[in-house]
Amino acid sequence: MSNGFSAGLQRPDVVRNPNLSPDRRSVTRWFDTDAFSQPAPYTFGNEGVGIIRAPRWINSDLALLRNFAVTEHARLQLRGEFFNAFNHTNLNPPRPAFGSSFGVISSAGPARQIQVGGRLLF
């Protein structure tokens, strides 16, 4: 979390449990933003490390390859690689700084990516 000061990340004060039950979470309110307050000037907040969990990340990468004999000493290797093969939407962590987007998830990880390649081995 950040308290919005230009001095870098500083911890806010926590006044109650900020975690919402899974059925109450949404991309516009991942945790209870009212559970945090600005600490007094020049003081550190009481927030512990890791009290908020980001959305789970499910990523399945897949690679397929096939070798073809070209000559006795050479072969051709064709590859297909799939990143996030099942195209699962992976939400990025919520915004940690106080402000209008505090606690909002505003982006997601990349969609499925496919690359095809060939290699001549001799």
Coordinates of C-alpha atoms in Angstrom, one line a residue:
M1 CA 0.0 0.0 0.0
S2 CA 1.0 3.6 -0.4
N3 CA -0.1 6.7 1.4
G4 CA 0.4 8.9 -1.6
F5 CA 3.4 10.9 -0.3
S6 CA 6.2 11.5 -2.7
A7 CA 8.7 9.9 -0.3
G8 CA 7.9 6.4 -1.6
L9 CA 5.8 3.6 -0.3
Q10 CA 4.8 4.1 3.3
R11 CA 2.3 2.1 5.2
P12 CA -1.2 3.4 6.0
D13 CA -3.0 2.8 9.3
V14 CA -5.4 -0.2 9.3
V15 CA -8.6 0.3 11.3
R16 CA -10.2 -3.0 10.6
N17 CA -9.8 -6.2 8.5
P18 CA -9.6 -5.0 4.9
N19 CA -10.2 -8.4 3.3
L20 CA -13.6 -8.9 1.6
S21 CA -15.2 -12.4 1.3
P22 CA -14.8 -13.7 -2.3
D23 CA -18.5 -13.2 -3.1
R24 CA -18.2 -9.4 -2.3
R25 CA -15.0 -8.8 -4.4
S26 CA -15.1 -7.1 -7.8
V27 CA -12.6 -5.4 -10.0
T28 CA -13.8 -2.0 -8.7
R29 CA -13.5 -3.0 -5.1
W30 CA -11.1 -5.9 -4.4
F31 CA -10.7 -5.0 -0.7
D32 CA -12.4 -2.7 1.8
T33 CA -10.8 0.6 1.1
D34 CA -12.5 2.2 4.1
A35 CA -10.4 -0.1 6.3
F36 CA -7.3 2.2 5.7
S37 CA -6.6 5.7 6.8
Q38 CA -3.7 8.1 6.3
P39 CA -1.2 8.0 9.2
A40 CA -0.4 11.2 11.0
P41 CA 2.3 13.3 9.3
Y42 CA 5.9 12.0 9.7
T43 CA 4.7 8.7 11.3
F44 CA 4.6 5.2 10.0
G45 CA 1.3 3.4 9.6
N46 CA 0.5 0.1 11.3
E47 CA -0.3 -2.0 8.2
G48 CA 1.4 -5.4 8.2
V49 CA 3.2 -6.8 5.2
G50 CA 1.1 -9.0 2.9
I51 CA -2.3 -8.4 4.5
I52 CA -3.9 -8.1 1.1
R53 CA -3.8 -10.9 -1.5
A54 CA -3.9 -10.2 -5.2
P55 CA -6.1 -12.3 -7.5
R56 CA -4.8 -15.8 -8.2
W57 CA -2.7 -16.2 -11.3
I58 CA -3.4 -19.2 -13.5
N59 CA -0.9 -19.7 -16.3
S60 CA -0.4 -22.7 -18.5
D61 CA 2.3 -22.6 -21.0
L62 CA 2.7 -25.4 -23.6
A63 CA 5.4 -26.3 -26.2
L64 CA 5.1 -28.9 -28.9
L65 CA 8.0 -29.9 -31.1
R66 CA 8.8 -32.4 -33.8
N67 CA 12.1 -33.4 -35.3
F68 CA 12.4 -34.4 -39.0
A69 CA 15.4 -36.1 -40.5
V70 CA 16.8 -34.1 -43.4
T71 CA 20.1 -36.0 -44.0
E72 CA 22.0 -38.5 -42.0
H73 CA 23.6 -35.7 -39.9
A74 CA 21.0 -33.0 -40.1
R75 CA 17.5 -32.6 -38.8
L76 CA 14.8 -29.9 -38.9
Q77 CA 13.0 -29.1 -35.7
L78 CA 9.6 -27.4 -35.8
R79 CA 8.2 -25.9 -32.6
G80 CA 4.9 -24.4 -31.5
E81 CA 4.8 -22.6 -28.2
F82 CA 1.7 -21.4 -26.5
F83 CA 1.8 -18.9 -23.6
N84 CA -1.3 -18.8 -21.5
A85 CA -2.5 -21.6 -23.6
F86 CA -6.0 -21.8 -22.2
N87 CA -6.4 -18.0 -22.4
H88 CA -7.3 -17.6 -18.8
T89 CA -7.9 -14.0 -17.7
N90 CA -5.4 -13.1 -15.1
L91 CA -6.1 -9.9 -13.2
N92 CA -3.3 -7.7 -12.1
P93 CA -3.1 -6.6 -8.4
P94 CA -5.3 -3.7 -7.3
R95 CA -4.0 -0.1 -7.2
P96 CA -2.2 0.4 -3.8
A97 CA -2.1 4.2 -3.6
F98 CA -4.8 6.4 -2.0
G99 CA -6.9 8.1 -4.5
S100 CA -9.8 7.5 -6.8
S101 CA -8.4 4.2 -8.1
F102 CA -7.4 2.8 -4.6
G103 CA -8.3 -0.9 -4.5
V104 CA -9.4 -1.0 -8.2
I105 CA -8.1 -3.6 -10.6
S106 CA -7.5 -1.7 -13.8
S107 CA -5.6 -4.2 -16.0
A108 CA -5.1 -7.9 -16.7
G109 CA -2.2 -10.0 -17.8
P110 CA -1.6 -10.8 -21.5
A111 CA -3.9 -13.0 -23.5
R112 CA -2.9 -16.2 -25.2
Q113 CA 0.3 -15.8 -27.3
I114 CA 1.4 -18.3 -29.9
Q115 CA 4.8 -18.5 -31.6
V116 CA 6.0 -20.9 -34.2
G117 CA 9.7 -21.6 -35.0
G118 CA 12.0 -23.8 -36.9
R119 CA 15.6 -24.9 -36.2
L120 CA 18.1 -26.7 -38.5
L121 CA 20.3 -28.9 -36.4
F122 CA 23.5 -30.4 -37.9

